[in-house]
Short mmCIF file of C-alpha atoms in Angstrom, two decimals:
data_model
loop_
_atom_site.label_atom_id
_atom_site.label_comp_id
_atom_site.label_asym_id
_atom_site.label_seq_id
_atom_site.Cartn_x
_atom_site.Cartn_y
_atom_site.Cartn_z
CA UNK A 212 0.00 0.00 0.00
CA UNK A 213 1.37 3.51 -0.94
CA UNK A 214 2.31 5.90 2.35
CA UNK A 215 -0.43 8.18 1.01
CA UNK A 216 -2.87 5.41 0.82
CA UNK A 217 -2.45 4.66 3.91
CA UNK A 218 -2.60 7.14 5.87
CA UNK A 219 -5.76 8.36 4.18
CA UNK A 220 -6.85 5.11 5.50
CA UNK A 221 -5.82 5.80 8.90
CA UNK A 222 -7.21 9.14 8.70
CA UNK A 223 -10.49 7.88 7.82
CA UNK A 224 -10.30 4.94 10.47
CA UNK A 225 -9.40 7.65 13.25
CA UNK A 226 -12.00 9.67 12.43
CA UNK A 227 -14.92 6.94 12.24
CA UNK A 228 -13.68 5.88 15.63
CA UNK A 229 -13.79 9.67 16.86
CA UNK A 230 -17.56 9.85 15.82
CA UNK A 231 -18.35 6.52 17.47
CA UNK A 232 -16.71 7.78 20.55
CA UNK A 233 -19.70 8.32 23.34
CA UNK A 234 -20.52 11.80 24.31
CA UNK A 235 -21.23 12.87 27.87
CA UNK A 236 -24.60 12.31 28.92
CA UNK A 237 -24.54 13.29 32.24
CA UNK A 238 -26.27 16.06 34.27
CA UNK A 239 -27.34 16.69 37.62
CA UNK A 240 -30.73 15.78 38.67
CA UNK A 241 -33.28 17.43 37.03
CA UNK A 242 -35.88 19.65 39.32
CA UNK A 243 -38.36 16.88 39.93
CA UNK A 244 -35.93 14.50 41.51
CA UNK A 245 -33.20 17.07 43.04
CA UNK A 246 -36.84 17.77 45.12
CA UNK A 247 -37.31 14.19 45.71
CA UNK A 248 -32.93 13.84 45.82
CA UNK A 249 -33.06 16.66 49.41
CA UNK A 250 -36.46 14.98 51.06
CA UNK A 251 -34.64 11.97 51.41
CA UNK A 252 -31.50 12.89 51.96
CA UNK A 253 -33.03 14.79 54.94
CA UNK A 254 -35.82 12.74 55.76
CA UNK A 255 -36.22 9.40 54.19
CA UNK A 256 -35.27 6.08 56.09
CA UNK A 257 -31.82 5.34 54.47
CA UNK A 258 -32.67 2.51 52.44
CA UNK A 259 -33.64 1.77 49.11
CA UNK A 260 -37.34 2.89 48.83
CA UNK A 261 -40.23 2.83 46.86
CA UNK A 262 -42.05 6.22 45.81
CA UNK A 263 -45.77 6.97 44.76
CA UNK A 264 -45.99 10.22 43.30
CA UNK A 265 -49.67 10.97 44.72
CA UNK A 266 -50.44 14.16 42.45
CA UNK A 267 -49.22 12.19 39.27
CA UNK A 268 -51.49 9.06 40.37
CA UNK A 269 -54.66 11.04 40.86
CA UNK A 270 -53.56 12.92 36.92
CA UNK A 271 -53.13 9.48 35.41
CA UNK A 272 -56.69 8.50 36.76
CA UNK A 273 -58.16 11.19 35.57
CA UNK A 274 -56.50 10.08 32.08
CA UNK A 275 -58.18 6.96 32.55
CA UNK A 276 -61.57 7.75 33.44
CA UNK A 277 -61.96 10.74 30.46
CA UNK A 278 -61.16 7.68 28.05
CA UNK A 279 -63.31 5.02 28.95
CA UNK A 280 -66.04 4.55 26.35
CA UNK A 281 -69.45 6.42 27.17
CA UNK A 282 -71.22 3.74 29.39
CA UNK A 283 -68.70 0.98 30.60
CA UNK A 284 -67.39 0.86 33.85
CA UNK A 285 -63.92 0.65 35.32
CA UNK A 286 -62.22 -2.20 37.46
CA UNK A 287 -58.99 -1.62 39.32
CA UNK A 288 -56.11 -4.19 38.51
CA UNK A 289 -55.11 -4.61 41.92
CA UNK A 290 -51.75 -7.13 40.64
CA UNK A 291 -50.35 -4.21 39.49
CA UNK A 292 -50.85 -2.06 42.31
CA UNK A 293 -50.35 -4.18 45.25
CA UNK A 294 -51.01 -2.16 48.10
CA UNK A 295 -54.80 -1.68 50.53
CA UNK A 296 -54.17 2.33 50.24
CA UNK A 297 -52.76 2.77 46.79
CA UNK A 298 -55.83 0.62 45.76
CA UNK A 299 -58.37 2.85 47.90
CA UNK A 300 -56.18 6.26 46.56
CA UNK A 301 -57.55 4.80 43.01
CA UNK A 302 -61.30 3.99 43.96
CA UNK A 303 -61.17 7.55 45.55
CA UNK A 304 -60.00 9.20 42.38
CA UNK A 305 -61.82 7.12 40.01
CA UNK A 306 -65.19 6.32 42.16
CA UNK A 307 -64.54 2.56 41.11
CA UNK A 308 -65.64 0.16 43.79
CA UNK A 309 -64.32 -2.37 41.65
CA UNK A 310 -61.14 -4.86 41.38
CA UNK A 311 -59.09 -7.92 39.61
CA UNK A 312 -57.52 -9.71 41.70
CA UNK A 313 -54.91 -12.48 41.26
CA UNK A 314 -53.46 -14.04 44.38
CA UNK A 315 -55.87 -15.80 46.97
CA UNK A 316 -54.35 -13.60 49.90
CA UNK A 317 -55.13 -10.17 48.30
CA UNK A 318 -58.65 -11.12 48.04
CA UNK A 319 -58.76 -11.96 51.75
CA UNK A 320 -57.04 -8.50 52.65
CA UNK A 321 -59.01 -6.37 49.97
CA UNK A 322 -62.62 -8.17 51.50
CA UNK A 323 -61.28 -7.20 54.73
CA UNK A 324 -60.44 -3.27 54.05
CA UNK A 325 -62.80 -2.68 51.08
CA UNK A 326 -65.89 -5.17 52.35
CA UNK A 327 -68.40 -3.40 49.97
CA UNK A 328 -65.91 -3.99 46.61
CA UNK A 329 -66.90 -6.11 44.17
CA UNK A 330 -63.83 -8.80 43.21
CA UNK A 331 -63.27 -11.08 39.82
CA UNK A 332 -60.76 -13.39 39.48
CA UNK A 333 -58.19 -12.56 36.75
CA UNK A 334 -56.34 -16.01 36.51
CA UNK A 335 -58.26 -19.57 37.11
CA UNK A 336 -57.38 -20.66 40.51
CA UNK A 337 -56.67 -23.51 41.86
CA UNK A 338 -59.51 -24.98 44.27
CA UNK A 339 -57.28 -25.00 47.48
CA UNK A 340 -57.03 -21.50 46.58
CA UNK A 341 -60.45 -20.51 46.59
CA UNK A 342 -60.88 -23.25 49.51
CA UNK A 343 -58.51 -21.34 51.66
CA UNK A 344 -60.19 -17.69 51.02
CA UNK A 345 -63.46 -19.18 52.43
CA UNK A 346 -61.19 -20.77 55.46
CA UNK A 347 -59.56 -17.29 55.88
CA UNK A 348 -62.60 -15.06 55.92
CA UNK A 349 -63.87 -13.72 59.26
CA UNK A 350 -68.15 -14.52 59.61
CA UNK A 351 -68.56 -10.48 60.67
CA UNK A 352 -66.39 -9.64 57.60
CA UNK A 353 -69.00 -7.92 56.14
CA UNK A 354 -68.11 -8.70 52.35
CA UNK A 355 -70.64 -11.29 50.87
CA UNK A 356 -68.84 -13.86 48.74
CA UNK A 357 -71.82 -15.14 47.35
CA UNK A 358 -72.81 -11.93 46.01
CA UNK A 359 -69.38 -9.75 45.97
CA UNK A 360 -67.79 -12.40 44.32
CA UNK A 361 -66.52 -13.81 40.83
CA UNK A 362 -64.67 -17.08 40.15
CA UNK A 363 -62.74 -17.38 36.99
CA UNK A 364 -63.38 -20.30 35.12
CA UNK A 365 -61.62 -21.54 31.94
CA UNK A 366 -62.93 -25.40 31.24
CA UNK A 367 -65.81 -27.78 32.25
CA UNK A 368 -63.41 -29.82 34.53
CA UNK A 369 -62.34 -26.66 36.36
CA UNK A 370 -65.84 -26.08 36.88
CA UNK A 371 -66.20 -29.17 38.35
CA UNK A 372 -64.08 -28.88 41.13
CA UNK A 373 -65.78 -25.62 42.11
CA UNK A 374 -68.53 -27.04 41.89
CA UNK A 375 -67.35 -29.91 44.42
CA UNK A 376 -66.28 -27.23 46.79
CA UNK A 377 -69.76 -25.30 46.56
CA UNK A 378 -71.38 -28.58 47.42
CA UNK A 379 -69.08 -29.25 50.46
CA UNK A 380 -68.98 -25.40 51.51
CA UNK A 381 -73.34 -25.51 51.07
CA UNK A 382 -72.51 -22.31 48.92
CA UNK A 383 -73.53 -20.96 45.62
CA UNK A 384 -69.87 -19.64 43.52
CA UNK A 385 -70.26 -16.79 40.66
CA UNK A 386 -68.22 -17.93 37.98
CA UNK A 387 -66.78 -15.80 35.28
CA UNK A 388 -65.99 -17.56 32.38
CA UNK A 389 -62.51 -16.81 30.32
CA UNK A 390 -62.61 -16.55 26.78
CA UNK A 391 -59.31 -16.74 24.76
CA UNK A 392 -60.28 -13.57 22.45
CA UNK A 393 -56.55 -14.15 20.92
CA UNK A 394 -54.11 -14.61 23.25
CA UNK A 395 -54.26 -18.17 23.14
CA UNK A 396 -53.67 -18.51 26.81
CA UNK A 397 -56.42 -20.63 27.41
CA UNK A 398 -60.48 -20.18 28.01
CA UNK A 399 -62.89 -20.85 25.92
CA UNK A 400 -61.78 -20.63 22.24
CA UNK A 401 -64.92 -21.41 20.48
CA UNK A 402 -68.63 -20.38 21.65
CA UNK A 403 -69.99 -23.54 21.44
CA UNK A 404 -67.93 -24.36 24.18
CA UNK A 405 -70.15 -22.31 26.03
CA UNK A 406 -72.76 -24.79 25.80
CA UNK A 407 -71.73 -27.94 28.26
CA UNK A 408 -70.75 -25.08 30.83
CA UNK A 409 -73.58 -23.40 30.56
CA UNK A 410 -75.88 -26.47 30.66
CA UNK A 411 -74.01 -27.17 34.29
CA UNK A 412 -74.68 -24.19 36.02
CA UNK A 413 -78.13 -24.33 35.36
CA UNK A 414 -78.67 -27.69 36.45
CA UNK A 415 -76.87 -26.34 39.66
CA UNK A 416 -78.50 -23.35 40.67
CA UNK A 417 -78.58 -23.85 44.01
CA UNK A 418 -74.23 -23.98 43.92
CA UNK A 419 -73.46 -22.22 40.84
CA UNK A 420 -74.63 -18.80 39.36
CA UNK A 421 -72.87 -17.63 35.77
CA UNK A 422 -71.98 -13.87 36.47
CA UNK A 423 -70.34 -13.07 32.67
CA UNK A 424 -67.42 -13.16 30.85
CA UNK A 425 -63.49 -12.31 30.80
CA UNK A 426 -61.26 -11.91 27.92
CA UNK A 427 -57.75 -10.34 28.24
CA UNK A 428 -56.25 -8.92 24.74
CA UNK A 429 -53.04 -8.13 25.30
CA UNK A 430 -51.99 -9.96 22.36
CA UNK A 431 -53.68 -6.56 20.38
CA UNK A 432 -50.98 -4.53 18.59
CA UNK A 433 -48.41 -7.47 19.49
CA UNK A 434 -47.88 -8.94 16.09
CA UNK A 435 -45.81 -6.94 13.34
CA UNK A 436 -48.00 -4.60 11.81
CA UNK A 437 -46.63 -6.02 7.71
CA UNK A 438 -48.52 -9.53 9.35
CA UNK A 439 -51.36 -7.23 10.90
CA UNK A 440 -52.88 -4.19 11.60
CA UNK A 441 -53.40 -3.13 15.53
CA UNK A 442 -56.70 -1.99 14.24
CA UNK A 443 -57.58 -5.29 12.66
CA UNK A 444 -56.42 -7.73 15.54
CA UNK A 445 -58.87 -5.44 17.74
CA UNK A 446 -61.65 -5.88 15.69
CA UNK A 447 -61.19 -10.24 15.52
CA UNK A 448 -60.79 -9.76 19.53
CA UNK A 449 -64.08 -7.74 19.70
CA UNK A 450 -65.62 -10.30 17.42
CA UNK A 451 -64.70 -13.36 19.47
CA UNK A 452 -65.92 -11.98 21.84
CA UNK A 453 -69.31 -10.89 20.41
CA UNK A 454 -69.82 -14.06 19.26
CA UNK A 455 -70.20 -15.61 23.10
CA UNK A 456 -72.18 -12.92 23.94
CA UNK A 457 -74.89 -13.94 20.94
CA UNK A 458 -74.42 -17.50 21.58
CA UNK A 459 -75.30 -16.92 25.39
CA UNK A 460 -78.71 -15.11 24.44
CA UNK A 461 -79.34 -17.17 22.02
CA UNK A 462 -79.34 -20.42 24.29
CA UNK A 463 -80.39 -18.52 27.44
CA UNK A 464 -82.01 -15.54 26.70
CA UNK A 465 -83.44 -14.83 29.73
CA UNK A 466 -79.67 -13.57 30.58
CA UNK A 467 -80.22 -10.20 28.29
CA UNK A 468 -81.74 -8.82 31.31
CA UNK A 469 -79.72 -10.18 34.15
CA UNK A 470 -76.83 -7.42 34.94
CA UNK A 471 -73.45 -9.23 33.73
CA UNK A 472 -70.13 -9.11 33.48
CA UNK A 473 -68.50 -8.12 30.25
CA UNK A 474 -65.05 -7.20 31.17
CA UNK A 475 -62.03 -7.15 28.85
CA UNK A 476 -59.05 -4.55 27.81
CA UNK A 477 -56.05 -4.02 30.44
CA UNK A 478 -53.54 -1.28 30.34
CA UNK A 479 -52.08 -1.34 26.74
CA UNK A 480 -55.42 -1.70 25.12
CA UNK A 481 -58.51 0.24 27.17
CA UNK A 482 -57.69 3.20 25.15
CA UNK A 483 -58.50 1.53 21.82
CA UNK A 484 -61.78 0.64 22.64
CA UNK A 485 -64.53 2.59 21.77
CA UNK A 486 -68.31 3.06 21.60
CA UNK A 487 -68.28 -0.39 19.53
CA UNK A 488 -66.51 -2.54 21.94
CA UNK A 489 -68.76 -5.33 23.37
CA UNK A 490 -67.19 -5.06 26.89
CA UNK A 491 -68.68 -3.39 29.50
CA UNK A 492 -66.20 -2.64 31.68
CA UNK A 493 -62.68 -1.99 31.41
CA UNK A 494 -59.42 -3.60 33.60
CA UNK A 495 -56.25 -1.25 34.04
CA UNK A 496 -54.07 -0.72 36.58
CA UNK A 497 -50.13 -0.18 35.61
CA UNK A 498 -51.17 2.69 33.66
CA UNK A 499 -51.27 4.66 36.77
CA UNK A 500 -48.05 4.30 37.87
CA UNK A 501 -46.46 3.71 34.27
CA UNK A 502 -43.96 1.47 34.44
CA UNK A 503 -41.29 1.69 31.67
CA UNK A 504 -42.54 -1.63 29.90
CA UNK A 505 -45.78 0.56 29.22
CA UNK A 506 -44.34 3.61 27.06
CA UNK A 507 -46.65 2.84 24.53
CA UNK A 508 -48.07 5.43 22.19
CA UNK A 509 -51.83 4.43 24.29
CA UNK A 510 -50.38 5.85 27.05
CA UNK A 511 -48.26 8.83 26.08
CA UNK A 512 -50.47 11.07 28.17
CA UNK A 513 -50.05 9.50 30.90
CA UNK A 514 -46.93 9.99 33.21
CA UNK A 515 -44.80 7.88 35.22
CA UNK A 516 -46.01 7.81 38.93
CA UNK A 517 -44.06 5.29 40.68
CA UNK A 518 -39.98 5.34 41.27
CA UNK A 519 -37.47 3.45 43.15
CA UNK A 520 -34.88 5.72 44.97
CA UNK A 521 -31.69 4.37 46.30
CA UNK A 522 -28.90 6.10 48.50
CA UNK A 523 -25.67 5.93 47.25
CA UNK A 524 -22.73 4.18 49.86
CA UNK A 525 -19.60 4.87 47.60
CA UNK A 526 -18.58 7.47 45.47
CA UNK A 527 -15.20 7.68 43.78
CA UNK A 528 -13.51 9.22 40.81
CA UNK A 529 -12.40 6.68 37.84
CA UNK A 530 -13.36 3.32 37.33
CA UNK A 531 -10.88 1.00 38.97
CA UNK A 532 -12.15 -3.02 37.84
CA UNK A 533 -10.96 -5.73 39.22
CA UNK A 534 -8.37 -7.94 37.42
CA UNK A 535 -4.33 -7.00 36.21
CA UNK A 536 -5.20 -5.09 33.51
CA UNK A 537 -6.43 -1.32 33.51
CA UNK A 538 -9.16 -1.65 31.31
CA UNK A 539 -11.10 0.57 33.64
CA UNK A 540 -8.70 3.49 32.69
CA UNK A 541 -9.07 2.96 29.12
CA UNK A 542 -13.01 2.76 29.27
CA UNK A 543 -12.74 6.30 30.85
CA UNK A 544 -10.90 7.84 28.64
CA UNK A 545 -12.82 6.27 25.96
CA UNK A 546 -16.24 6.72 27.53
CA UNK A 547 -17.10 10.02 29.68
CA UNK A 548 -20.18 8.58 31.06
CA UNK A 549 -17.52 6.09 32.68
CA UNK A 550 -15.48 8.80 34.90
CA UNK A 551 -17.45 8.16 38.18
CA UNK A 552 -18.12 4.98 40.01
CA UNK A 553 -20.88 4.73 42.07
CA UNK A 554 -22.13 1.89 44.55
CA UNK A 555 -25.60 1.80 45.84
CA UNK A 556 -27.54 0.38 48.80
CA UNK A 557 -29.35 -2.31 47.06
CA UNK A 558 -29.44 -3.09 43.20
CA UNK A 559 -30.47 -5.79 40.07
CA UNK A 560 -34.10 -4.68 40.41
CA UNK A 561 -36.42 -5.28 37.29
CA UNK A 562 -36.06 -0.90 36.98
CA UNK A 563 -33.56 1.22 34.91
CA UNK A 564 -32.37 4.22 35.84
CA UNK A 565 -34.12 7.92 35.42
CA UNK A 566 -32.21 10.46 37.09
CA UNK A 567 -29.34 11.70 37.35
CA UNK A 568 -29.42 11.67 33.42
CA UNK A 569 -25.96 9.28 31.88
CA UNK A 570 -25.90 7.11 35.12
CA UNK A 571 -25.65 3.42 33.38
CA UNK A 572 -24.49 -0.41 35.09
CA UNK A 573 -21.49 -1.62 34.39
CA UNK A 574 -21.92 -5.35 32.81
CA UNK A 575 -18.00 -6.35 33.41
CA UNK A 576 -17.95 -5.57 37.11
CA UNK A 577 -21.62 -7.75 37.44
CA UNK A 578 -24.52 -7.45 38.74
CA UNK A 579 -25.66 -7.11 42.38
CA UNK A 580 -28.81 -7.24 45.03
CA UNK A 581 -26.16 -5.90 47.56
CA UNK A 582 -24.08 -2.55 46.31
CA UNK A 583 -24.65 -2.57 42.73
CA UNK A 584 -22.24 -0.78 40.76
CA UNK A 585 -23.18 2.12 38.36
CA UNK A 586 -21.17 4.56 35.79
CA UNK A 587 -21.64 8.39 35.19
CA UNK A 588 -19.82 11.07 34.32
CA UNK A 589 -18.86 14.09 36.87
CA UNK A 590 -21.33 15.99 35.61
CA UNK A 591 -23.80 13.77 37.52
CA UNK A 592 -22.55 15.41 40.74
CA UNK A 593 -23.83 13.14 43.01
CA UNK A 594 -22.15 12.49 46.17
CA UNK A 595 -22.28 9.75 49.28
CA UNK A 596 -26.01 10.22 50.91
CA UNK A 597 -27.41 11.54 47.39
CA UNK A 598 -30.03 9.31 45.52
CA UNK A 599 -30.24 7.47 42.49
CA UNK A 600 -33.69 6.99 41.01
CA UNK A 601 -35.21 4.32 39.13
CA UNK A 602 -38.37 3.62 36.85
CA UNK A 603 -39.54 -0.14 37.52
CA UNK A 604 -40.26 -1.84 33.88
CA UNK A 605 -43.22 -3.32 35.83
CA UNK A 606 -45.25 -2.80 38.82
CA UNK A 607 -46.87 -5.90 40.13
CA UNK A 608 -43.59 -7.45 41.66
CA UNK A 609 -41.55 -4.55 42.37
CA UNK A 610 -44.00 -3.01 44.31
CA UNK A 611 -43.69 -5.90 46.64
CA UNK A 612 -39.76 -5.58 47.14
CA UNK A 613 -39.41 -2.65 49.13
CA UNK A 614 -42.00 -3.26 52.54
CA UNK A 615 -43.91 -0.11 52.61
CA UNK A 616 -43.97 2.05 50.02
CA UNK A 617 -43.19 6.33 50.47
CA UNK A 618 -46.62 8.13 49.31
CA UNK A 619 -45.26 11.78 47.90
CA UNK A 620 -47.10 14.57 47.71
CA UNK A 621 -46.13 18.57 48.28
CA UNK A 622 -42.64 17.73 48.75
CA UNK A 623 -43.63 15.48 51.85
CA UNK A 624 -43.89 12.09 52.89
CA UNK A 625 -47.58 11.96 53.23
CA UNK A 626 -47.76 8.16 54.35
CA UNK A 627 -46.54 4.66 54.33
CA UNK A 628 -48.44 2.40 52.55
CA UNK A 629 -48.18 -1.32 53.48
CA UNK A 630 -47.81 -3.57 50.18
CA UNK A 631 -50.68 -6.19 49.37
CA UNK A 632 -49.70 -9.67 51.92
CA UNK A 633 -47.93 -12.90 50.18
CA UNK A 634 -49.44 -15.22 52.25
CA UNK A 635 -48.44 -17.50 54.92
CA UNK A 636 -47.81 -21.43 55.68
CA UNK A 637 -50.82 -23.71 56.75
#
């Protein structure tokens, strides 16, 4: 290769490298959180901690109510806000007395704080679950099972067994019925499957009562638009659905004037449907607190309500890895967003972090549940006792990580609200 060749070549090469080089991306907490960054710092417990934005919750459910279709109602997803008072903050804001529930112990604590709510099922359960609630629920509760209730119910030999129980309990079950609108996650796929279930809860009136139907449709907008339209997976969903509805009235039509039932949607979907959809009511409940696995263009109004902060222990210029090499120097001067190592009280949550802007985990050092290491630059400007915020990607487990969870409002600490129980041993 000539000299001039080449070093055109090198030229070029440095420069391409140059361009791919990382910029700085750091900056010190924005308004929002250097508020949230001095509360804690002066007043929070000194632990990683879980934050409910109360002003931003009661926007977001305002949100939610102005686009519900003219006439349906509303039913809390209480999975995916697992908490007694974040639940009642909701009902408050949205007038809703009404919940999905998931896990046999929130239905015992949400009958025992809410005993006028009216519960469905949002997964099948397993009869010693729904065995145990009826063990587990005090006689002066107050809430009436029999009436407050809804079972979910996906086949005939699921049915069965609740039926056993209602004959051993001397109780009559409402059962929901799940319809697979889609998803393919099982229910009933085809409406003359409705038939044989149907046919058993009449015979059993005095143990069974059919209170409507369920069908989730979160599959909607999941399959690459060139295969299908968003618009066009809605509109199969809506008619699968329709199609159990006119198959129910046609075989029992004295159920057009029973109040049922209809529910459908969740959190990535309630805003599509309109004034055709045959649901009528709506589930939702992470759009409230916006997790970052629901940044969808549904929900762009709506704004994150729910953060993790976390103080930071360690705080050091440079990033010094482990190991006989300094690749940590290199990195830095590569990579400004490297210049400042920072280890924090906790870590390898399912979140990613929001503030200060640049701060990033470093994959070679590892992840940890202990002090977790993360990157920025020292434009970040964070120091020991400062705090690193997070955005969960979901809310219906990491709600449950951090005991009780810091209710903000006004710049204060406005409460502690206890997470949803787990349950206990036998």
């Amino acid at each position: 290769m000539k000299r001039r060749t080449f070093l055109l070549a090198l030229g070029g090469g440095l420069a391409v490298a140059w361009w791919l080089k990382p910029g700085d991306r750091g900056a010190p907490h924005p308004p929002y959180f250097q508020g949230l960054n001095e509360l804690l710092r002066n007043r929070g417990p000194g632990r990683p901690v879980l934050l409910i934005d109360r002003q931003r919750l009661a926007d977001n459910c305002r949100r939610l109510m102005e686009r519900l279709p003219p006439g349906r109602d509303y039913r809390i997803v209480a999975k995916s806000l697992p908490s007694v008072p974040l639940i009642q903050a909701v009902m408050a804001q949205t007038g809703s007395r009404r919940a999905m529930v998931f896990h046999q112990p929130f239905i015992n604590a949400l009958a025992a704080a809410e005993p006028d709510c009216d519960l469905l099922f949002g997964k099948p359960m397993p009869v010693n679950a729904a065995a145990r609630f009826y063990e587990e629920l005090p006689a002066d509760a107050g809430f009436d099972p029999d009436r407050q209730l809804q079972w979910l119910i996906d086949s005939e030999a699921r049915l069965r067994e609740y039926l056993a129980l209602a004959r051993r309990l001397n109780r009559r079950l409402r059962v929901n019925l799940e319809l697979d609108v889609g998803l393919h996650r099982g229910g009933l796929a085809e409406p003359h499957e409705l038939d044989a279930l149907m046919s058993l809860i009449e015979a059993q009136p005095e143990h069974l009562a059919f209170s409507g139907f369920m069908g989730y449709d979160a599959h909607v907008g999941k399959v690459p638009a060139v295969l299908e339209s968003r618009e066009e997976s809605l509109r199969k969903s809506q008619a699968v659905y329709q199609g159990f509805i006119d198959r129910l009235y046609r075989t029992h039509p004295r159920y057009r004037d029973l109040p049922l039932t209809f529910n459908g949607a969740g959190s990535p979907t309630f805003a599509l449907h309109g004034d055709e959809t045959p649901l009528n009511e709506l589930a939702a409940g992470s759009a409230l607190v916006k997790p970052s696995d629901f940044d969808l263009d549904t929900l762009a109004a709506f704004e994150p309500a729910a953060f993790i902060a976390t103080p930071v222990l360690k705080a050091r210029d440079g990033l010094d890895l482990p190991g006989p090499v300094p690749l940590g120097d290199a990195w830095t001067l590569w990579d400004p967003n490297r210049r400042r190592t920072y280890f924090i009280y906790g870590g390898y949550w399912k979140a990613r972090p929001v503030s200060p802007p640049g701060i990033e985990s470093n994959s070679l050092y590892g992840v940890s549940t202990n002090q977790m290491m993360y990157n920025g630059s020292p434009a970040t400007d964070l120091e020991v006792g400062d705090l690193i915020f997070f955005r969960p990607t979901q809310s219906e487990f990491v709600l449950l990580q951090f005991g009780d969870l810091a209710a903000i409002e006004d710049g204060a600490i406005q409460g502690w609200w206890p997470p949803l129980p787990q349950g206990e041993g036998p």
